[in-house]
Short mmCIF file of C-alpha atoms and ligand atoms in Angstrom, two decimals:
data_model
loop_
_atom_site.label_atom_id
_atom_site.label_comp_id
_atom_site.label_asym_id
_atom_site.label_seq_id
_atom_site.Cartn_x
_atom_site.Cartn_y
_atom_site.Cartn_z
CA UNK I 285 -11.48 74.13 17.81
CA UNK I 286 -12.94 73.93 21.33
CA UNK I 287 -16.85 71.99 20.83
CA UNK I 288 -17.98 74.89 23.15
CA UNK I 289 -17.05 77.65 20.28
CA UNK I 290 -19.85 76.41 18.03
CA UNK I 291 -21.29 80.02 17.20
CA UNK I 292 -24.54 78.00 14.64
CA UNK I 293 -21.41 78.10 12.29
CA UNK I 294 -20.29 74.58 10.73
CA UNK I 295 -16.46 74.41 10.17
CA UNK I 296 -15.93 72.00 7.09
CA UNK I 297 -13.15 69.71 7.98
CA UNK I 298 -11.42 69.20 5.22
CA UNK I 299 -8.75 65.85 4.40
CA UNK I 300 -7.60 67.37 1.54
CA UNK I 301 -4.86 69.59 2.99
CA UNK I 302 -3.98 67.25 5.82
CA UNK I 303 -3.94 64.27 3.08
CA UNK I 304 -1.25 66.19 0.93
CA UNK I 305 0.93 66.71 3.91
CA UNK I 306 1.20 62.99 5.03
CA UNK I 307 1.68 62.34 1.39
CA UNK I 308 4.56 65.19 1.07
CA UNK I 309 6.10 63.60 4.33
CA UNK I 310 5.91 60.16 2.56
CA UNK I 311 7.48 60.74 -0.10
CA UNK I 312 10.41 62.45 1.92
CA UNK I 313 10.67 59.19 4.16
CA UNK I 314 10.31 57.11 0.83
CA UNK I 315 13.03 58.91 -0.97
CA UNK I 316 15.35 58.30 1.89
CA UNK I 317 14.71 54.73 2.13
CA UNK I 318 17.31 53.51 -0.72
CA UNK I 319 20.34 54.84 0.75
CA UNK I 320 18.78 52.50 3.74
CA UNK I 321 19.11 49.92 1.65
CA UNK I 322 15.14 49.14 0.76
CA UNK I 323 12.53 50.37 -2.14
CA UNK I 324 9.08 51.07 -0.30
CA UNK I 325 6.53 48.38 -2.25
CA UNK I 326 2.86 48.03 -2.13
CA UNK I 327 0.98 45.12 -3.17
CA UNK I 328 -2.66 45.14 -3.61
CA UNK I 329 -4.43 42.16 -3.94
CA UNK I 330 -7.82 41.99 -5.83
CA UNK I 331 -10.13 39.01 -6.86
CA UNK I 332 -13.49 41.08 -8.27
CA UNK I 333 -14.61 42.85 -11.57
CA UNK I 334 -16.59 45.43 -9.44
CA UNK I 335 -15.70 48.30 -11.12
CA UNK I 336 -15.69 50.96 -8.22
CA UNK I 337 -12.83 48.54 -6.35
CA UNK I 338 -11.07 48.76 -9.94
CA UNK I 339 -11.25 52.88 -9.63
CA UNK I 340 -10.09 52.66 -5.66
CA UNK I 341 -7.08 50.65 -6.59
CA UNK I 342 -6.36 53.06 -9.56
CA UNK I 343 -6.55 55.95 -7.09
CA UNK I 344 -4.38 54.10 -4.83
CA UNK I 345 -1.60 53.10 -7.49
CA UNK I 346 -2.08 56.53 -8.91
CA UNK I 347 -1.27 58.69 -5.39
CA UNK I 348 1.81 55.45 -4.66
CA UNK I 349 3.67 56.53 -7.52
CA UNK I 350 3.26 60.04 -6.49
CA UNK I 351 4.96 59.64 -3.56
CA UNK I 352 7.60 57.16 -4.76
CA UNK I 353 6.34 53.70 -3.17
CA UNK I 354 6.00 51.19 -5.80
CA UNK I 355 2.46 49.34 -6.06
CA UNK I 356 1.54 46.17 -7.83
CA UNK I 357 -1.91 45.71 -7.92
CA UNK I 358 -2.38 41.72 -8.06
CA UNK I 359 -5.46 40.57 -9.88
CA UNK I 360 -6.57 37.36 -9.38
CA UNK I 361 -9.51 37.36 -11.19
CA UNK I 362 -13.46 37.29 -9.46
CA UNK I 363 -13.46 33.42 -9.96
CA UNK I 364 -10.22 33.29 -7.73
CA UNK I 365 -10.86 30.42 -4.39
CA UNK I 366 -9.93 31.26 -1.27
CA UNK I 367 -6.82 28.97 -1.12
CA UNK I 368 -5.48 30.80 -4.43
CA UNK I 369 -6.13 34.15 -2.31
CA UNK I 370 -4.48 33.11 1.08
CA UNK I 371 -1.76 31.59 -1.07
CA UNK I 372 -0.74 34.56 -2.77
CA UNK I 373 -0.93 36.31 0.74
CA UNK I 374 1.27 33.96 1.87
CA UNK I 375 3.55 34.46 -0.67
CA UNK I 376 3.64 38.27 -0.71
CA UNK I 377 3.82 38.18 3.48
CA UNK I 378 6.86 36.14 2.56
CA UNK I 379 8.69 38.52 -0.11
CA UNK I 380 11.31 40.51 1.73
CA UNK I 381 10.65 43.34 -1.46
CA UNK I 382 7.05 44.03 -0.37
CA UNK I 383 6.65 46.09 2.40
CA UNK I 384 2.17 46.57 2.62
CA UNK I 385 -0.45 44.00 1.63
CA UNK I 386 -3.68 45.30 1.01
CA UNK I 387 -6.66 42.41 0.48
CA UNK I 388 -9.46 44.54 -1.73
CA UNK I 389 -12.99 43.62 -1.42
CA UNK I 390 -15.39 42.87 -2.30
CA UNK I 391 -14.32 39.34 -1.98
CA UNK I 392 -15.54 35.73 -4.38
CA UNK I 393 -18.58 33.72 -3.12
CA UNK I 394 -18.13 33.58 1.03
CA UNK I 395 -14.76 34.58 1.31
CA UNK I 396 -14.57 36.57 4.47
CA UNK I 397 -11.74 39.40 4.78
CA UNK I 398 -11.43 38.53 8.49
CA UNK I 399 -10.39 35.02 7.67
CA UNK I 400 -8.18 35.51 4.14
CA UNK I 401 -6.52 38.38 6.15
CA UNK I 402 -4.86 35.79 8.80
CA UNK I 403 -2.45 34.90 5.90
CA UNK I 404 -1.14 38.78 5.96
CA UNK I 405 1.82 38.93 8.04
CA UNK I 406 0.90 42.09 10.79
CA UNK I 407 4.14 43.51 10.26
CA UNK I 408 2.95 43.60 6.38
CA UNK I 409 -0.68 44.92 7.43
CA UNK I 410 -1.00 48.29 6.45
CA UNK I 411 -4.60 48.40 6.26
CA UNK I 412 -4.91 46.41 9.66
CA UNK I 413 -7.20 43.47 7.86
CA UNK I 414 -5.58 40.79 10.25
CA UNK I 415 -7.71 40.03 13.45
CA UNK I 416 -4.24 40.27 15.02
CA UNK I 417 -4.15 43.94 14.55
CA UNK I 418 -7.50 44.82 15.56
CA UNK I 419 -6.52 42.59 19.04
CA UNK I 420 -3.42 44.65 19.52
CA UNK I 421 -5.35 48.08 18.46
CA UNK I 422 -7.79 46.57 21.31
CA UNK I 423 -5.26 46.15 24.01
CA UNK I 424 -3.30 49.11 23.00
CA UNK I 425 -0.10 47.58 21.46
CA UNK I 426 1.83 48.90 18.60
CA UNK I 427 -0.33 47.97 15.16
CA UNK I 428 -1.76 49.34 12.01
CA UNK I 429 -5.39 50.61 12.35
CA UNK I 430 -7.48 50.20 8.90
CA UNK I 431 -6.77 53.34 7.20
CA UNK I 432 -10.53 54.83 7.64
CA UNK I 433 -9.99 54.50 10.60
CA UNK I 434 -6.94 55.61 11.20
CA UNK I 435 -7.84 58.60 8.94
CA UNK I 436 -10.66 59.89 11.44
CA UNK I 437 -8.72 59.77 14.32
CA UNK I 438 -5.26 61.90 12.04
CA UNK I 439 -8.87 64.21 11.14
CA UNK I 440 -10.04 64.97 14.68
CA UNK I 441 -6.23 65.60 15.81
CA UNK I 442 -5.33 67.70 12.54
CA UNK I 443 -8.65 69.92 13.05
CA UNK I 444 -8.06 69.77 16.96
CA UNK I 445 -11.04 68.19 18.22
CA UNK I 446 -10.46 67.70 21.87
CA UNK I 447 -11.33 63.83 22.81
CA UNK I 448 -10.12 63.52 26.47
CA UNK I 449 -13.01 62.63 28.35
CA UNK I 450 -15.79 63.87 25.78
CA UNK I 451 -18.66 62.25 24.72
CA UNK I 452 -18.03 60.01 21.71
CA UNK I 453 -20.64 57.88 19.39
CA UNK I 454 -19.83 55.82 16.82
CA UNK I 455 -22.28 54.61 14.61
CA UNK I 456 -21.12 51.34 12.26
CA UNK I 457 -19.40 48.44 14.10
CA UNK I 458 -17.40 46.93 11.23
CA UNK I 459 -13.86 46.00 11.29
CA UNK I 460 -12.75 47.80 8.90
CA UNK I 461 -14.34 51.27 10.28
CA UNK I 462 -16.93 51.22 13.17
CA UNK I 463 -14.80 49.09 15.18
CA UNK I 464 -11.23 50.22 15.08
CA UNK I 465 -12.39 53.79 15.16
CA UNK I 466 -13.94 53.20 18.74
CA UNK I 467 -10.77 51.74 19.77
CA UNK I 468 -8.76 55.05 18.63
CA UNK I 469 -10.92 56.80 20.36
CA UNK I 470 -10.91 55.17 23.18
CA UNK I 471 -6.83 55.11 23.26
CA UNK I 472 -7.49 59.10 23.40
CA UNK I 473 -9.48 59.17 26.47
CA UNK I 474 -12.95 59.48 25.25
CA UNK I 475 -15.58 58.26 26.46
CA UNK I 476 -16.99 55.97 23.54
CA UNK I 477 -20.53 54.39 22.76
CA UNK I 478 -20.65 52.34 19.77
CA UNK I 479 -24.44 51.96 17.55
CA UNK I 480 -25.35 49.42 15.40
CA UNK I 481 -28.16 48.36 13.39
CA UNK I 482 -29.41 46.82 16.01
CA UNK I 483 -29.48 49.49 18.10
CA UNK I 484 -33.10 51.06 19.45
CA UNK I 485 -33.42 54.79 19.03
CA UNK I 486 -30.27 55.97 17.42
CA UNK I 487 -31.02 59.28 17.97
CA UNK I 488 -30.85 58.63 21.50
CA UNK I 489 -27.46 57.81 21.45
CA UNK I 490 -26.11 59.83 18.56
CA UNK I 491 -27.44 63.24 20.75
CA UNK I 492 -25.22 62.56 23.75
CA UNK I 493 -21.93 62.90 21.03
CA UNK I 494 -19.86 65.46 21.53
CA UNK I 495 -18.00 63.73 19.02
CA UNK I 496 -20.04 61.57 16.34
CA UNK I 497 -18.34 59.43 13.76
CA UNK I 498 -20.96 58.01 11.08
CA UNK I 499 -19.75 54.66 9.21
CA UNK I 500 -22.77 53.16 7.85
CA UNK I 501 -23.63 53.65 4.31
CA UNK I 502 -26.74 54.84 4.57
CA UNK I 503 -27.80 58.13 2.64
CA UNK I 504 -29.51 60.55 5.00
CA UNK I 505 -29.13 58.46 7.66
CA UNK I 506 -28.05 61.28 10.19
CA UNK I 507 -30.38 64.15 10.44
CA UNK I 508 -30.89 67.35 12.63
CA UNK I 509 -32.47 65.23 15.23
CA UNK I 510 -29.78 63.25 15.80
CA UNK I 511 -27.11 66.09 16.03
CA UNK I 512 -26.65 68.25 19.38
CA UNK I 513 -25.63 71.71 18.78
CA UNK I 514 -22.21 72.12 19.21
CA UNK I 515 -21.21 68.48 17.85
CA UNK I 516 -18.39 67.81 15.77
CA UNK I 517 -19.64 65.29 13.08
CA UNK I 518 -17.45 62.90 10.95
CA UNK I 519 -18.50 61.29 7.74
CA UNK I 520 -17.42 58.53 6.76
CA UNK I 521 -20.06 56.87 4.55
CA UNK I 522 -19.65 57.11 0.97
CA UNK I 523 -22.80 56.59 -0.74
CA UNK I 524 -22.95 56.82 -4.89
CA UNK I 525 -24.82 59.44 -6.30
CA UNK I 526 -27.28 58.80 -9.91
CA UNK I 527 -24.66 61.36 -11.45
CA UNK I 528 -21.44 59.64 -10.55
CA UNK I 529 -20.98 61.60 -7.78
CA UNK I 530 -20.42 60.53 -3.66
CA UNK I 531 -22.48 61.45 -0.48
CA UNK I 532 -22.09 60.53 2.93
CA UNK I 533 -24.36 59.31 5.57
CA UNK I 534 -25.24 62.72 7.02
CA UNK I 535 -27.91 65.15 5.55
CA UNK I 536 -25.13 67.73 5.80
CA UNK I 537 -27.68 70.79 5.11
CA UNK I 538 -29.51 69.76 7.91
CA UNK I 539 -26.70 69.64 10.36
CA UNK I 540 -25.23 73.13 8.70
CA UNK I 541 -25.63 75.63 11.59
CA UNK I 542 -26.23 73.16 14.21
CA UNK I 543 -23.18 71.23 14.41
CA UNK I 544 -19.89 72.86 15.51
CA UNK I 545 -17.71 70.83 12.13
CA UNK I 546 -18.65 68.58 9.71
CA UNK I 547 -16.16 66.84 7.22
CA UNK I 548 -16.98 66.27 3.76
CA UNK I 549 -17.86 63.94 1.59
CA UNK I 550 -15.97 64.00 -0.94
CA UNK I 551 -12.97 65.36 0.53
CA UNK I 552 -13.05 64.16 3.94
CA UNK I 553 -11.95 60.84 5.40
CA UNK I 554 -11.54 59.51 1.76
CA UNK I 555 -8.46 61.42 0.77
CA UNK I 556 -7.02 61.14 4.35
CA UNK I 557 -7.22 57.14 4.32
CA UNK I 558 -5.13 56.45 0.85
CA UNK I 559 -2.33 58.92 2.58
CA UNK I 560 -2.68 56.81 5.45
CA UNK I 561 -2.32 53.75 3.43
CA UNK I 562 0.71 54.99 1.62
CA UNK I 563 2.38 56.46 5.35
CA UNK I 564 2.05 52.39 6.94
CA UNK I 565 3.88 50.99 3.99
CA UNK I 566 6.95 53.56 4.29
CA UNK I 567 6.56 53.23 8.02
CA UNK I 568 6.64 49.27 7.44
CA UNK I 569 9.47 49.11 4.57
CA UNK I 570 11.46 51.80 7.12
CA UNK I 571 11.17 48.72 9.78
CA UNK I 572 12.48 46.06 7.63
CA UNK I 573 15.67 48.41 7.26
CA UNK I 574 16.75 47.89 11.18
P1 NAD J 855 -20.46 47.63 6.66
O1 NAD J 855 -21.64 47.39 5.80
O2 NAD J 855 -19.44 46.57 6.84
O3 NAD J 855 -20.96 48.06 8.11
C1 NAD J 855 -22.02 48.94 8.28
C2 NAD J 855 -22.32 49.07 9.75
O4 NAD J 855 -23.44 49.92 9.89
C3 NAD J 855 -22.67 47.76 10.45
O5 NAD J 855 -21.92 47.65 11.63
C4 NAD J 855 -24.18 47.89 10.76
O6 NAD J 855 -24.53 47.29 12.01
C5 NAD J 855 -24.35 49.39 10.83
N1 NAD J 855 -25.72 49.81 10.46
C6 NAD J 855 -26.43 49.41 9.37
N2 NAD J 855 -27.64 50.02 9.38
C7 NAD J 855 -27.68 50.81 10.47
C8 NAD J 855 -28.65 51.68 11.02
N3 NAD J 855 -29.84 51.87 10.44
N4 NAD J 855 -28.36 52.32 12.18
C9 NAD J 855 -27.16 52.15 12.79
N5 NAD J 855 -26.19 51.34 12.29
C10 NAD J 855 -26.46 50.68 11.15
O7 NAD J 855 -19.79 48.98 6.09
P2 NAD J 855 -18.30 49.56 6.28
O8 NAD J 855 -17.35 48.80 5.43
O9 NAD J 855 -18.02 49.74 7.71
O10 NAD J 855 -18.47 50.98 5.60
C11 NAD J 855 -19.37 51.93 6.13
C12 NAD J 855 -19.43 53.13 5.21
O11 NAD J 855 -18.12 53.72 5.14
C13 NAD J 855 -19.80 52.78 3.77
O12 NAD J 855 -20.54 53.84 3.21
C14 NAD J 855 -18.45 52.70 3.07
O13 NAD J 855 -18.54 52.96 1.69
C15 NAD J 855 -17.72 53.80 3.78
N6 NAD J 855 -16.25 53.67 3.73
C16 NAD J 855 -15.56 54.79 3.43
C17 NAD J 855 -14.18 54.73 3.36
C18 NAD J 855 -13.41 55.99 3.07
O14 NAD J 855 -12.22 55.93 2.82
N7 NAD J 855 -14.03 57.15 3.11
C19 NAD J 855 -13.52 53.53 3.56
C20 NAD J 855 -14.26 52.40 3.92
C21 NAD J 855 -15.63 52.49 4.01
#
């Protein structure tokens, strides 16, 4: 799709197609990888009752064994302290069997991600916790984005977004989304601004996109006036509904007709980052094979 196309017609951008292909392609590169001498293994570490983490991990043990990887979701329990947590890390970043470490959170008490994350070996990294990733991301060496991230840069290529020199805003500067997604934007020639909640007059900024990637958490929080016509607009914000449902952070009727594509939520980014997820740890268990 060329952003000068936009006819007032809003393509959805789907993940749901793209995510079954990465998944059909992992489980090709995972079925190969005995004869190489390895089983592709997932562990996912968790250390809270919250009840939505327990459905993500379900989801993501549910769409491993789909594709062949073996996950072990390790539960150590909300009261678990941070030296239990960086221990296990330690342990798993150790065990020549297990190929991705995922650290869920929410975390226990102060426990920061950023800092239990240093005890996941990069090479082990598949959802690119470790500051060391994000530095290498930064200076454009080898390393595994966090899957959301990763996801809305495999969405803009799959839907053929053009990025080279255009006008990109990303609003949401965590390390987990915000962040990395700048930097795999920037890797792809764009021209990237990055919003916060700091920053004055969002609407500003988000108008000069070309190319606007949401990752805030915020229902509503992107409207028509924040939209150029024309736009391509990812969602990543995933926002739970009174009925059990999901929305994102864009009031996606009131960017219908003015934006050129907007993804879904669900059926976006979400789908896209568990493939993701699942496509590092075959790409990590086909390393440990050379
Ligand atoms: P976070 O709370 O860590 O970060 C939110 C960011 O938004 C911060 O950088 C903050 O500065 C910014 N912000 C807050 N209020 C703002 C405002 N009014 N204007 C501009 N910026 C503002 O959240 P996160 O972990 O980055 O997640 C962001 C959203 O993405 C959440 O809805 C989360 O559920 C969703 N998410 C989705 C997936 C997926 O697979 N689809 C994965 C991870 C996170």
């Amino acid at each position: 799709m060329t952003l000068a196309s936009a006819e007032r017609t809003t393509a959805v951008l789907s993940g749901t197609a793209l995510a079954k292909d990465i998944r059909a392609r992992v489980s090709t590169t995972a079925a190969e990888l005995p004869a190489a001498g390895t089983e592709p293994r997932l562990a996912v570490v968790v250390a809270t009752d919250d009840e939505s983490t327990a459905w993500y991990v379900r989801s993501i043990a549910k769409a491993a064994a789909g594709t062949g990887i073996r996950c072990d979701v390790v539960d150590l329990g909300a009261s678990a302290t941070p030296e239990r947590i960086r221990g296990e890390l330690g342990t798993l970043s150790e065990d020549p069997a297990v190929h991705g470490i995922v650290l869920q959170t929410p975390l226990p008490g102060a426990a920061s991600l950023e800092d239990l994350a240093t005890a996941i070996t990069p090479e082990k990294d598949v959802d690119g916790a470790n500051p060391v990733s994000l530095g290498r991301l930064s200076a454009g060496l080898p390393a595994f984005a966090p899957a959301t991230a990763a996801a809305v840069a495999e969405l803009l290529e799959h839907h053929e977004i053009l990025l080279s020199g255009r006008r990109a805003v990303v609003v949401g500067r965590s390390n987990v989304v915000g962040r990395p997604a700048a930097q795999l934007l920037l890797r792809r020639d764009a021209t990237v601004t990055v919003c916060h909640r700091y920053t004055r007059d969002l609407a500003a900024h988000t108008r000069q996109a070309e190319v606007l990637v949401v990752a805030v958490g915020k229902v509503g929080l992107i409207g028509a006036e924040h939209v150029s016509p024309g736009a391509v607009v990812i969602d990543v914000g995933t926002n739970p509904t009174e009925d059990g449902g999901l929305v994102g952070d864009v009031d996606a009727d009131a960017v219908t007709g003015l934006a050129a594509g907007l993804t879904p939520v669900p059926g976006g980014v979400g789908p896209v980052t568990t493939a993701l997820l699942l496509r590092h740890t075959v790409e990590s268990a086909w390393r440990s094979t050379a």
